[in-house]
XYZ file of N, CA and C in Angstrom:
756
model
N -12.427 6.795 -24.711
C -12.271 8.208 -24.663
C -13.051 8.702 -23.408
N -12.204 9.484 -22.636
C -12.886 10.109 -21.446
C -13.459 11.456 -21.757
N -14.724 11.680 -21.513
C -15.292 12.975 -21.894
C -14.711 14.095 -20.930
N -14.878 15.363 -21.379
C -14.426 16.462 -20.612
C -15.223 16.555 -19.316
N -16.510 16.206 -19.280
C -17.319 16.257 -18.106
C -16.785 15.264 -17.081
N -16.371 14.085 -17.499
C -15.769 13.082 -16.614
C -14.389 13.504 -16.000
N -13.618 14.074 -16.922
C -12.316 14.527 -16.466
C -12.475 15.734 -15.517
N -13.472 16.604 -15.686
C -13.707 17.715 -14.766
C -14.139 17.093 -13.445
N -15.019 16.094 -13.511
C -15.403 15.539 -12.149
C -14.283 14.886 -11.365
N -13.419 14.220 -12.151
C -12.246 13.556 -11.525
C -11.305 14.539 -10.871
N -11.124 15.704 -11.634
C -10.160 16.724 -11.183
C -10.779 17.410 -9.934
N -12.122 17.678 -10.016
C -12.733 18.411 -8.789
C -12.713 17.428 -7.575
N -13.042 16.218 -7.767
C -13.094 15.342 -6.612
C -11.679 15.082 -6.097
N -10.668 15.057 -6.964
C -9.220 14.890 -6.446
C -8.902 15.988 -5.548
N -9.311 17.327 -6.049
C -8.935 18.443 -5.156
C -9.737 18.444 -3.891
N -10.956 17.859 -3.907
C -11.755 17.755 -2.678
C -11.139 16.806 -1.629
N -10.632 15.733 -2.097
C -10.160 14.703 -1.178
C -8.704 14.848 -0.858
N -7.877 15.259 -1.802
C -6.430 15.347 -1.670
C -6.138 16.648 -0.907
N -6.324 16.611 0.329
C -6.035 17.824 1.147
C -5.680 17.370 2.535
N -4.978 18.190 3.341
C -4.514 17.763 4.697
C -5.559 17.329 5.583
N -6.800 17.791 5.409
C -7.891 17.308 6.354
C -8.151 15.861 6.247
N -7.768 15.278 5.096
C -8.092 13.821 4.751
C -7.184 12.938 5.683
N -5.950 13.430 6.058
C -4.930 12.550 6.636
C -5.484 12.017 7.910
N -6.088 12.716 8.724
C -6.481 12.247 10.075
C -7.627 11.215 10.022
N -8.261 10.971 8.901
C -9.282 10.032 8.767
C -8.879 8.788 7.982
N -7.535 8.685 7.683
C -7.096 7.679 6.740
C -5.853 6.943 7.367
N -5.637 5.760 6.981
C -4.421 5.009 7.474
C -3.059 5.672 7.120
N -3.112 6.586 6.164
C -1.904 7.268 5.834
C -1.358 8.119 7.037
N -2.203 8.359 7.968
C -1.775 9.286 9.106
C -0.622 8.494 9.979
N -0.584 7.197 9.884
C 0.374 6.456 10.732
C 1.735 6.545 10.185
N 2.048 6.300 8.941
C 3.446 6.483 8.552
C 3.897 7.996 8.492
N 2.897 8.873 8.443
C 3.221 10.293 8.504
C 3.647 10.741 9.843
N 3.573 9.931 10.910
C 4.003 10.220 12.221
C 5.560 10.152 12.346
N 6.212 9.473 11.397
C 7.569 9.224 11.585
C 8.382 10.084 10.543
N 9.682 10.235 10.925
C 10.587 10.976 10.117
C 11.562 10.209 9.372
N 12.001 9.116 9.939
C 12.995 8.130 9.371
C 12.290 7.476 8.190
N 13.073 7.373 7.102
C 12.601 6.625 5.899
C 12.281 5.204 6.318
N 13.217 4.588 7.107
C 12.898 3.118 7.512
C 11.584 2.986 8.219
N 11.334 3.812 9.213
C 10.114 3.785 10.013
C 8.857 4.123 9.057
N 9.046 5.030 8.226
C 7.970 5.385 7.263
C 7.550 4.297 6.418
N 8.501 3.604 5.791
C 8.153 2.482 4.715
C 7.703 1.299 5.536
N 8.267 0.983 6.660
C 7.764 -0.261 7.382
C 6.337 -0.030 7.787
N 6.013 1.128 8.414
C 4.625 1.474 8.771
C 3.650 1.538 7.632
N 4.144 2.067 6.476
C 3.355 2.084 5.348
C 2.837 0.752 4.799
N 3.798 -0.227 4.871
C 3.412 -1.544 4.390
C 2.590 -2.253 5.463
N 2.902 -2.122 6.691
C 2.086 -2.676 7.768
C 0.697 -2.187 7.791
N 0.587 -0.837 7.763
C -0.764 -0.233 7.846
C -1.624 -0.597 6.625
N -0.932 -0.608 5.417
C -1.723 -1.106 4.248
C -2.106 -2.554 4.258
N -1.247 -3.337 4.895
C -1.369 -4.751 4.971
C -2.747 -5.119 5.696
N -3.152 -4.321 6.700
C -4.347 -4.627 7.410
C -5.428 -3.658 7.073
N -5.339 -2.950 5.943
C -6.326 -1.943 5.674
C -7.506 -2.517 4.892
N -8.261 -3.417 5.441
C -9.423 -3.886 4.870
C -10.608 -3.969 5.824
N -11.770 -3.531 5.450
C -12.875 -3.480 6.382
C -13.275 -2.069 6.822
N -13.855 -1.966 7.993
C -14.213 -0.582 8.533
C -12.987 0.231 8.810
N -13.008 1.460 8.281
C -11.841 2.319 8.456
C -11.562 2.724 9.936
N -12.610 2.852 10.702
C -12.326 3.109 12.175
C -11.664 1.988 12.815
N -12.104 0.779 12.533
C -11.503 -0.413 13.089
C -10.001 -0.530 12.633
N -9.855 -0.296 11.362
C -8.537 -0.330 10.656
C -7.616 0.548 11.486
N -8.005 1.797 11.648
C -7.068 2.761 12.358
C -6.862 2.342 13.768
N -7.892 1.919 14.458
C -7.708 1.466 15.843
C -6.669 0.291 15.916
N -6.755 -0.633 14.968
C -5.932 -1.819 14.935
C -4.454 -1.462 14.546
N -4.248 -0.505 13.701
C -2.913 -0.041 13.294
C -2.359 0.583 14.584
N -3.137 1.379 15.326
C -2.687 1.969 16.534
C -2.236 0.906 17.541
N -2.970 -0.175 17.626
C -2.556 -1.308 18.527
C -1.353 -2.005 18.101
N -1.154 -2.065 16.852
C 0.031 -2.704 16.276
C 1.305 -1.905 16.546
N 1.131 -0.615 16.350
C 2.277 0.322 16.622
C 2.614 0.306 18.090
N 1.581 0.110 19.005
C 1.843 -0.010 20.450
C 2.589 -1.213 20.728
N 2.305 -2.283 20.041
C 3.032 -3.501 20.230
C 4.604 -3.384 19.904
N 4.841 -2.480 19.007
C 6.236 -2.152 18.609
C 6.827 -0.957 19.365
N 6.181 -0.569 20.394
C 6.621 0.607 21.210
C 6.802 1.875 20.314
N 6.115 1.944 19.272
C 6.175 3.076 18.309
C 7.608 3.239 17.843
N 8.365 2.186 17.696
C 9.725 2.193 17.231
C 9.857 1.054 16.182
N 9.108 1.147 15.064
C 9.048 -0.046 14.076
C 10.354 -0.508 13.653
N 11.223 0.279 13.220
C 12.539 -0.178 12.748
C 13.334 -0.888 13.758
N 13.455 -0.268 14.970
C 14.205 -0.815 16.095
C 13.533 -2.169 16.572
N 12.253 -2.201 16.608
C 11.554 -3.316 16.980
C 11.781 -4.509 16.072
N 11.812 -4.240 14.747
C 12.056 -5.242 13.764
C 13.530 -5.765 13.914
N 14.411 -4.818 13.971
C 15.948 -5.253 14.035
C 16.207 -6.019 15.326
N 15.504 -5.670 16.422
C 15.786 -6.375 17.721
C 14.891 -7.619 17.792
N 14.135 -7.905 16.848
C 13.298 -9.162 16.802
C 12.314 -9.195 17.981
N 11.675 -8.027 18.300
C 10.720 -8.005 19.322
C 9.516 -8.938 19.031
N 9.196 -9.112 17.748
C 8.079 -9.871 17.361
C 8.201 -11.344 17.817
N 9.386 -11.788 18.067
C 9.469 -13.260 18.573
C 8.902 -13.360 19.915
N 8.692 -12.318 20.608
C 8.193 -12.416 22.024
C 6.624 -12.457 22.030
N 6.054 -12.192 20.916
C 4.548 -12.191 20.929
C 3.995 -13.561 20.821
N 2.797 -13.669 21.485
C 1.988 -14.887 21.289
C 1.556 -14.826 19.833
N 1.863 -15.976 19.162
C 1.569 -16.051 17.698
C 0.070 -15.877 17.365
N -0.741 -16.294 18.425
C -2.210 -16.226 18.213
C -2.912 -14.979 18.675
N -2.009 -13.944 18.990
C -2.560 -12.591 19.373
C -3.204 -11.999 18.183
N -4.443 -11.637 18.240
C -5.143 -10.988 17.177
C -4.711 -9.517 16.963
N -4.451 -9.237 15.688
C -4.158 -7.841 15.419
C -5.282 -7.108 14.592
N -5.726 -7.763 13.671
C -6.842 -7.225 12.844
C -7.550 -8.329 12.066
N -8.747 -8.595 12.436
C -9.581 -9.558 11.720
C -8.820 -10.839 11.683
N -8.409 -11.274 10.492
C -7.699 -12.581 10.360
C -6.183 -12.513 10.254
N -5.699 -11.337 10.729
C -4.262 -11.066 10.771
C -3.792 -11.101 12.258
N -2.897 -12.065 12.444
C -2.381 -12.326 13.842
C -0.917 -12.090 13.989
N -0.476 -12.179 15.244
C 0.907 -11.853 15.510
C 1.900 -12.806 14.709
N 1.488 -14.039 14.501
C 2.280 -14.913 13.701
C 2.525 -14.363 12.270
N 1.501 -13.652 11.755
C 1.646 -13.059 10.386
C 2.562 -11.881 10.452
N 2.511 -11.093 11.456
C 3.288 -9.911 11.682
C 4.692 -10.386 11.799
N 5.049 -11.420 12.611
C 6.359 -11.978 12.710
C 6.850 -12.538 11.420
N 6.049 -13.165 10.619
C 6.472 -13.738 9.324
C 6.898 -12.593 8.382
N 6.205 -11.470 8.381
C 6.590 -10.338 7.581
C 7.838 -9.736 8.069
N 7.892 -9.387 9.335
C 9.070 -8.623 9.897
C 10.305 -9.521 9.848
N 10.281 -10.770 9.932
C 11.511 -11.563 9.716
C 12.087 -11.260 8.304
N 11.218 -11.358 7.327
C 11.673 -11.113 5.952
C 12.217 -9.667 5.774
N 11.499 -8.707 6.376
C 11.981 -7.339 6.283
C 13.356 -7.190 6.950
N 13.525 -7.919 7.992
C 14.747 -7.763 8.706
C 15.931 -8.190 7.857
N 15.780 -9.209 7.073
C 16.755 -9.650 6.225
C 17.050 -8.707 5.141
N 15.930 -8.047 4.576
C 16.143 -7.094 3.621
C 16.850 -5.870 4.126
N 16.503 -5.419 5.332
C 17.112 -4.210 5.829
C 18.561 -4.414 6.217
N 18.855 -5.674 6.665
C 20.306 -5.976 7.059
C 21.171 -5.920 5.721
N 20.566 -6.254 4.584
C 21.402 -6.314 3.337
C 21.325 -5.008 2.639
N 20.197 -4.290 2.594
C 19.936 -3.133 1.692
C 19.847 -1.855 2.515
N 19.474 -1.891 3.792
C 19.303 -0.612 4.444
C 17.961 -0.040 4.414
N 17.148 -0.266 3.442
C 15.777 0.154 3.280
C 15.146 -0.620 2.194
N 13.791 -0.527 2.248
C 12.964 -1.188 1.155
C 13.061 -0.397 -0.115
N 13.218 0.956 -0.028
C 13.511 1.720 -1.253
C 14.851 1.272 -1.978
N 15.855 1.044 -1.094
C 17.125 0.596 -1.674
C 17.078 -0.795 -2.277
N 16.274 -1.612 -1.566
C 15.980 -2.928 -2.141
C 15.313 -2.830 -3.501
N 14.332 -2.046 -3.620
C 13.648 -1.874 -4.898
C 14.564 -1.247 -5.995
N 15.419 -0.325 -5.622
C 16.364 0.220 -6.531
C 17.359 -0.766 -7.000
N 17.817 -1.620 -6.069
C 18.904 -2.521 -6.445
C 18.378 -3.596 -7.365
N 16.997 -3.840 -7.317
C 16.443 -4.856 -8.221
C 15.737 -4.176 -9.382
N 16.025 -2.904 -9.661
C 15.523 -2.128 -10.841
C 13.998 -2.267 -10.917
N 13.364 -2.145 -9.740
C 11.887 -2.212 -9.769
C 11.238 -1.116 -10.620
N 11.825 0.038 -10.543
C 11.219 1.257 -11.196
C 11.301 1.079 -12.738
N 12.059 0.055 -13.285
C 12.069 -0.130 -14.733
C 11.039 -1.143 -15.139
N 10.406 -1.779 -14.225
C 9.421 -2.781 -14.560
C 8.189 -2.100 -15.065
N 7.416 -2.839 -15.976
C 6.123 -2.271 -16.428
C 5.109 -2.344 -15.292
N 5.261 -3.322 -14.375
C 4.315 -3.429 -13.283
C 5.053 -3.412 -12.030
N 5.604 -2.323 -11.441
C 6.571 -2.373 -10.383
C 6.014 -3.029 -9.100
N 4.759 -2.769 -8.784
C 4.148 -3.384 -7.530
C 4.205 -4.843 -7.616
N 3.807 -5.449 -8.637
C 3.863 -6.955 -8.690
C 5.179 -7.483 -8.667
N 6.153 -6.899 -9.308
C 7.524 -7.522 -9.176
C 8.144 -7.241 -7.777
N 7.822 -6.114 -7.206
C 8.307 -5.914 -5.822
C 7.711 -6.951 -4.862
N 6.377 -7.249 -4.957
C 5.743 -8.275 -4.157
C 6.404 -9.625 -4.403
N 6.604 -9.982 -5.627
C 7.293 -11.223 -6.020
C 8.596 -11.416 -5.296
N 9.447 -10.352 -5.271
C 10.694 -10.440 -4.718
C 10.645 -10.394 -3.172
N 9.749 -9.680 -2.570
C 9.550 -9.692 -1.158
C 9.063 -11.085 -0.699
N 8.175 -11.616 -1.359
C 7.705 -13.012 -1.128
C 8.815 -14.040 -1.189
N 9.703 -13.847 -2.118
C 10.864 -14.888 -2.165
C 11.664 -14.785 -0.915
N 11.844 -13.541 -0.376
C 12.597 -13.420 0.913
C 11.892 -13.879 2.063
N 10.530 -13.667 2.127
C 9.713 -14.164 3.193
C 9.742 -15.718 3.245
N 9.709 -16.310 2.038
C 9.684 -17.779 1.868
C 11.050 -18.295 2.376
N 12.155 -17.723 2.015
C 13.389 -18.059 2.376
C 13.610 -18.048 3.913
N 13.216 -16.991 4.450
C 13.457 -16.780 5.920
C 12.529 -17.635 6.814
N 11.234 -17.780 6.295
C 10.235 -18.474 7.164
C 10.118 -19.914 6.816
N 10.551 -20.227 5.596
C 10.378 -21.692 5.170
C 9.001 -21.904 4.572
N 8.205 -20.916 4.461
C 6.809 -21.183 3.946
C 6.294 -19.798 3.500
N 5.161 -19.865 2.877
C 4.459 -18.624 2.277
C 3.448 -18.375 3.272
N 2.967 -17.111 3.250
C 1.758 -16.656 3.945
C 1.031 -15.582 3.197
N -0.174 -15.921 2.700
C -0.984 -15.003 1.943
C -1.594 -13.903 2.815
N -1.485 -14.059 4.157
C -2.014 -13.097 5.070
C -1.091 -11.809 5.084
N 0.112 -11.960 4.598
C 1.044 -10.817 4.540
C 1.026 -10.088 3.173
N 1.251 -10.846 2.121
C 1.212 -10.265 0.770
C 0.582 -11.355 -0.109
N -0.127 -10.927 -1.144
C -0.800 -11.802 -1.974
C 0.232 -12.745 -2.742
N -0.220 -13.969 -3.015
C 0.710 -14.943 -3.715
C 0.205 -15.089 -5.125
N -1.069 -14.906 -5.407
C -1.503 -15.157 -6.876
C -1.348 -13.907 -7.659
N -0.131 -13.611 -8.021
C 0.193 -12.312 -8.546
C -0.387 -12.081 -9.999
N -0.635 -13.175 -10.741
C -1.246 -13.019 -12.037
C -2.674 -12.547 -12.002
N -3.306 -12.726 -10.782
C -4.680 -12.349 -10.583
C -4.914 -11.116 -9.682
N -4.079 -11.043 -8.641
C -4.356 -10.090 -7.637
C -4.176 -8.681 -8.033
N -5.162 -7.756 -7.544
C -5.127 -6.414 -7.943
C -4.121 -5.607 -7.060
N -3.623 -6.264 -6.016
C -2.628 -5.628 -5.062
C -3.116 -4.325 -4.606
N -4.281 -4.289 -4.263
C -4.949 -2.937 -3.808
C -4.112 -2.362 -2.728
N -3.792 -3.101 -1.643
C -3.214 -2.552 -0.528
C -1.721 -2.153 -0.779
N -1.003 -2.942 -1.527
C 0.283 -2.642 -1.861
C 0.333 -1.364 -2.799
N -0.551 -1.307 -3.723
C -0.520 -0.101 -4.623
C -0.867 1.149 -3.809
N -1.648 1.000 -2.746
C -1.978 2.177 -1.840
C -0.709 2.470 -1.107
N -0.024 1.568 -0.515
C 1.210 1.879 0.193
C 2.225 2.500 -0.728
N 2.280 2.082 -1.975
C 3.267 2.675 -2.929
C 2.835 4.072 -3.280
N 1.514 4.351 -3.392
C 1.066 5.675 -3.628
C 1.553 6.590 -2.527
N 1.318 6.185 -1.274
C 1.917 7.064 -0.184
C 3.315 7.299 -0.191
N 4.088 6.238 -0.623
C 5.588 6.327 -0.560
C 6.131 7.078 -1.774
N 5.500 7.030 -2.900
C 6.074 7.574 -4.203
C 5.610 8.936 -4.526
N 4.272 9.138 -4.448
C 3.750 10.371 -4.947
C 4.223 11.584 -4.129
N 4.594 12.586 -4.684
C 5.428 13.649 -4.123
C 4.821 15.088 -4.177
N 3.513 15.204 -4.178
C 2.944 16.436 -4.261
C 2.906 17.197 -2.817
N 3.213 16.460 -1.845
C 3.423 17.123 -0.577
C 2.110 17.431 0.218
N 0.980 16.731 -0.215
C -0.300 17.069 0.431
C -0.692 15.880 1.329
N -1.080 14.852 0.808
C -1.406 13.610 1.563
C -0.253 12.637 1.457
N 0.074 12.280 0.311
C 1.200 11.302 0.112
C 2.568 11.922 0.463
N 3.504 10.983 0.758
C 4.720 11.414 1.350
C 5.965 11.658 0.406
N 5.923 10.823 -0.655
C 7.006 11.001 -1.620
C 8.346 10.798 -1.175
N 8.556 9.766 -0.343
C 9.917 9.506 0.198
C 10.797 8.506 -0.554
N 10.069 7.805 -1.533
C 10.785 6.755 -2.314
C 11.308 7.501 -3.670
N 12.450 6.972 -4.061
C 13.017 7.408 -5.288
C 13.143 6.248 -6.294
N 12.846 5.066 -5.881
C 13.150 3.946 -6.725
C 12.109 3.658 -7.887
N 10.935 4.277 -7.660
C 9.846 4.046 -8.576
C 9.279 5.394 -9.015
N 9.277 5.710 -10.282
C 8.585 7.034 -10.695
C 7.098 6.937 -10.528
N 6.464 8.068 -10.205
C 4.990 8.066 -9.890
C 4.274 7.757 -11.196
N 4.876 7.976 -12.362
C 4.213 7.672 -13.680
C 3.944 6.142 -13.764
N 4.608 5.336 -12.944
C 4.455 3.852 -13.095
C 3.566 3.319 -11.930
N 2.992 4.163 -11.144
C 2.105 3.735 -10.095
C 0.754 3.211 -10.742
N 0.091 2.316 -10.058
C -1.215 1.795 -10.475
C -2.288 2.157 -9.444
N -3.572 2.257 -9.921
C -4.581 2.613 -9.022
C -4.927 1.464 -7.979
N -4.982 1.775 -6.713
C -5.493 0.699 -5.702
C -6.954 0.373 -6.021
N -7.152 -0.722 -6.491
C -8.548 -1.116 -6.968
C -9.253 -1.956 -5.895
N -10.350 -1.469 -5.372
C -11.203 -2.265 -4.490
C -12.624 -2.191 -5.051
N -13.605 -2.711 -4.278
C -14.995 -2.858 -4.730
C -15.499 -1.468 -5.077
N -15.437 -0.577 -4.200
C -15.956 0.793 -4.379
C -15.302 1.447 -5.558
N -13.958 1.500 -5.703
C -13.279 2.135 -6.781
C -13.662 1.451 -8.162
N -13.768 0.072 -8.129
C -14.214 -0.569 -9.318
C -15.622 -0.172 -9.742
N -16.552 -0.095 -8.808
C -17.873 0.235 -9.226
C -18.035 1.654 -9.705
N -17.430 2.578 -9.069
C -17.391 4.005 -9.501
C -16.747 4.104 -10.889
N -15.575 3.398 -11.188
C -14.954 3.443 -12.434
C -15.855 2.903 -13.595
N -16.639 1.861 -13.287
C -17.501 1.339 -14.287
C -18.684 2.305 -14.509
N -19.148 2.942 -13.536
C -20.262 3.825 -13.712
C -19.750 5.057 -14.512
N -18.496 5.414 -14.445
C -18.043 6.575 -15.168
C -17.528 6.169 -16.568
N -17.550 4.839 -16.901
C -17.111 4.379 -18.213
C -15.535 4.313 -18.350
N -14.907 4.294 -17.145
C -13.465 4.172 -17.105
C -12.942 2.693 -17.167
N -13.825 1.769 -16.875
C -13.526 0.381 -16.710
C -14.631 -0.479 -17.317
N -14.250 -1.467 -18.135
C -15.275 -2.311 -18.702
C -15.329 -3.738 -18.083
N -14.193 -4.130 -17.555
C -14.196 -5.548 -16.904
C -14.999 -5.563 -15.690
N -15.621 -6.717 -15.404
C -16.410 -6.886 -14.171
C -15.671 -7.312 -12.998
N -14.567 -7.998 -13.190
C -13.700 -8.511 -12.016
C -12.896 -7.379 -11.499
N -12.588 -7.288 -10.188
C -11.610 -6.434 -9.561
C -10.277 -7.162 -9.443
N -9.656 -7.377 -10.590
C -8.374 -8.159 -10.619
C -7.347 -7.366 -11.310
N -6.243 -8.027 -11.405
C -5.017 -7.298 -12.088
C -5.307 -6.735 -13.387
N -6.039 -7.417 -14.235
C -6.291 -6.965 -15.543
C -7.129 -5.655 -15.528
N -7.983 -5.645 -14.492
C -8.791 -4.492 -14.321
C -8.121 -3.245 -13.880
N -7.081 -3.474 -12.964
C -6.192 -2.428 -12.522
C -5.422 -1.924 -13.727
N -4.961 -2.779 -14.497
C -4.184 -2.426 -15.694
C -4.944 -1.580 -16.713
N -6.262 -2.023 -16.916
C -7.084 -1.333 -17.848
C -7.468 0.062 -17.233
N -7.828 0.161 -16.084
C -8.270 1.482 -15.477
C -7.077 2.416 -15.481
N -5.885 1.943 -15.020
C -4.747 2.770 -14.952
C -4.311 3.208 -16.332
N -4.398 2.429 -17.401
C -4.114 2.877 -18.716
C -4.972 4.000 -19.084
N -6.311 3.906 -18.800
C -7.170 5.055 -19.120
C -6.771 6.272 -18.369
N -6.458 6.244 -17.133
C -6.099 7.338 -16.364
C -4.753 7.900 -16.733
N -3.834 7.095 -17.273
C -2.633 7.613 -17.716
C -2.848 8.438 -19.001
N -3.840 8.189 -19.746
C -4.203 9.090 -20.735
C -4.609 10.502 -20.300
N -5.051 10.731 -19.094
C -5.438 12.045 -18.551
C -4.177 12.541 -17.857
N -3.454 11.854 -17.200
C -2.218 12.222 -16.402
C -1.005 11.312 -16.611
N -0.357 11.367 -17.713
C 0.749 10.288 -17.877
C 1.822 10.415 -16.851
N 1.981 11.626 -16.204
C 3.028 11.708 -15.207
C 2.567 11.213 -13.901
N 1.231 11.110 -13.603
C 0.769 10.820 -12.282
C -0.676 10.270 -12.272
N -0.808 9.077 -12.887
C -2.105 8.469 -12.961
C -2.823 8.222 -11.672
N -2.026 7.924 -10.674
C -2.558 7.480 -9.280
C -3.146 8.562 -8.489
N -3.004 9.791 -8.997
C -3.664 10.915 -8.305
C -5.152 10.799 -8.296
N -5.667 10.068 -9.334
C -7.112 9.959 -9.418
C -7.683 8.864 -8.480
N -6.801 8.243 -7.731
C -7.271 7.327 -6.611
C -8.172 8.227 -5.641
N -7.737 9.336 -5.412
C -8.421 10.285 -4.507
C -9.907 10.514 -4.995
N -9.961 10.794 -6.293
C -11.415 11.048 -6.875
C -12.200 9.795 -6.821
N -11.692 8.666 -7.283
C -12.412 7.405 -7.332
C -12.792 6.861 -5.963
N -11.992 7.137 -4.991
C -12.383 6.871 -3.613
C -13.407 7.889 -3.156
N -13.331 9.104 -3.428
C -14.226 10.032 -2.916
C -15.550 10.193 -3.557
N -15.695 9.830 -4.829
C -17.043 9.878 -5.456
C -17.941 8.914 -4.740
N -19.074 9.435 -4.212
C -20.039 8.585 -3.606
C -19.797 8.474 -2.041
N -18.715 9.153 -1.580
C -18.494 9.108 -0.171
C -18.390 10.424 0.344
N -19.215 10.809 1.268
C -19.266 12.199 1.834
C -18.094 12.628 2.734
N -16.787 12.531 2.253
C -15.753 12.826 3.088
C -14.952 14.085 2.425
């Protein structure tokens, strides 16, 4: 049971963080630069894919990645510009051009057949799944494997029974939530009621301190436990509390 004090804290912190001023300090700024659905969703996944570590470094490296694509992500993917990159070109920490190419080859196949990732998700009834993010990653990984002849955990997690899918759940929050403040709400294939909290070390620790999470590991079961609790507060939009759990303890 979440006390009224905890709910009030979550609501106030959500209001503090979920505002336009937050955009310029967060990787969500990058997909928001684009107007086309295709560009928005490609950049959302790529930006989230390398969103680990220092946020300033993350944003600098996303900028560098977009420059490699001439700031035309969909056209760059369709025209296979990634094949001209040195595979060992470093993009972010342990993510290299070979991993970018691995992912974009798979996306190209999806876009050729479905037109967008949202349409791919809709065609596979992702929104009807109990855990849409995990099913979506499973299906994208199948395409990546088919096109590349191998797997790459640098792109998307492979251990889906264990992975919290933090970065994918963050990208889906951007794409699905539609309050028009920070998140973009351009996807129709997944209802926001079925989003899960992007769980990392900080969010996990804050959630335990507030009594929202009992498990010690930051894994899939913990994401499910935490999101279930938050759905009790906001059945229509549990992922809105990602702003609060991120913001508590951080002076932003």
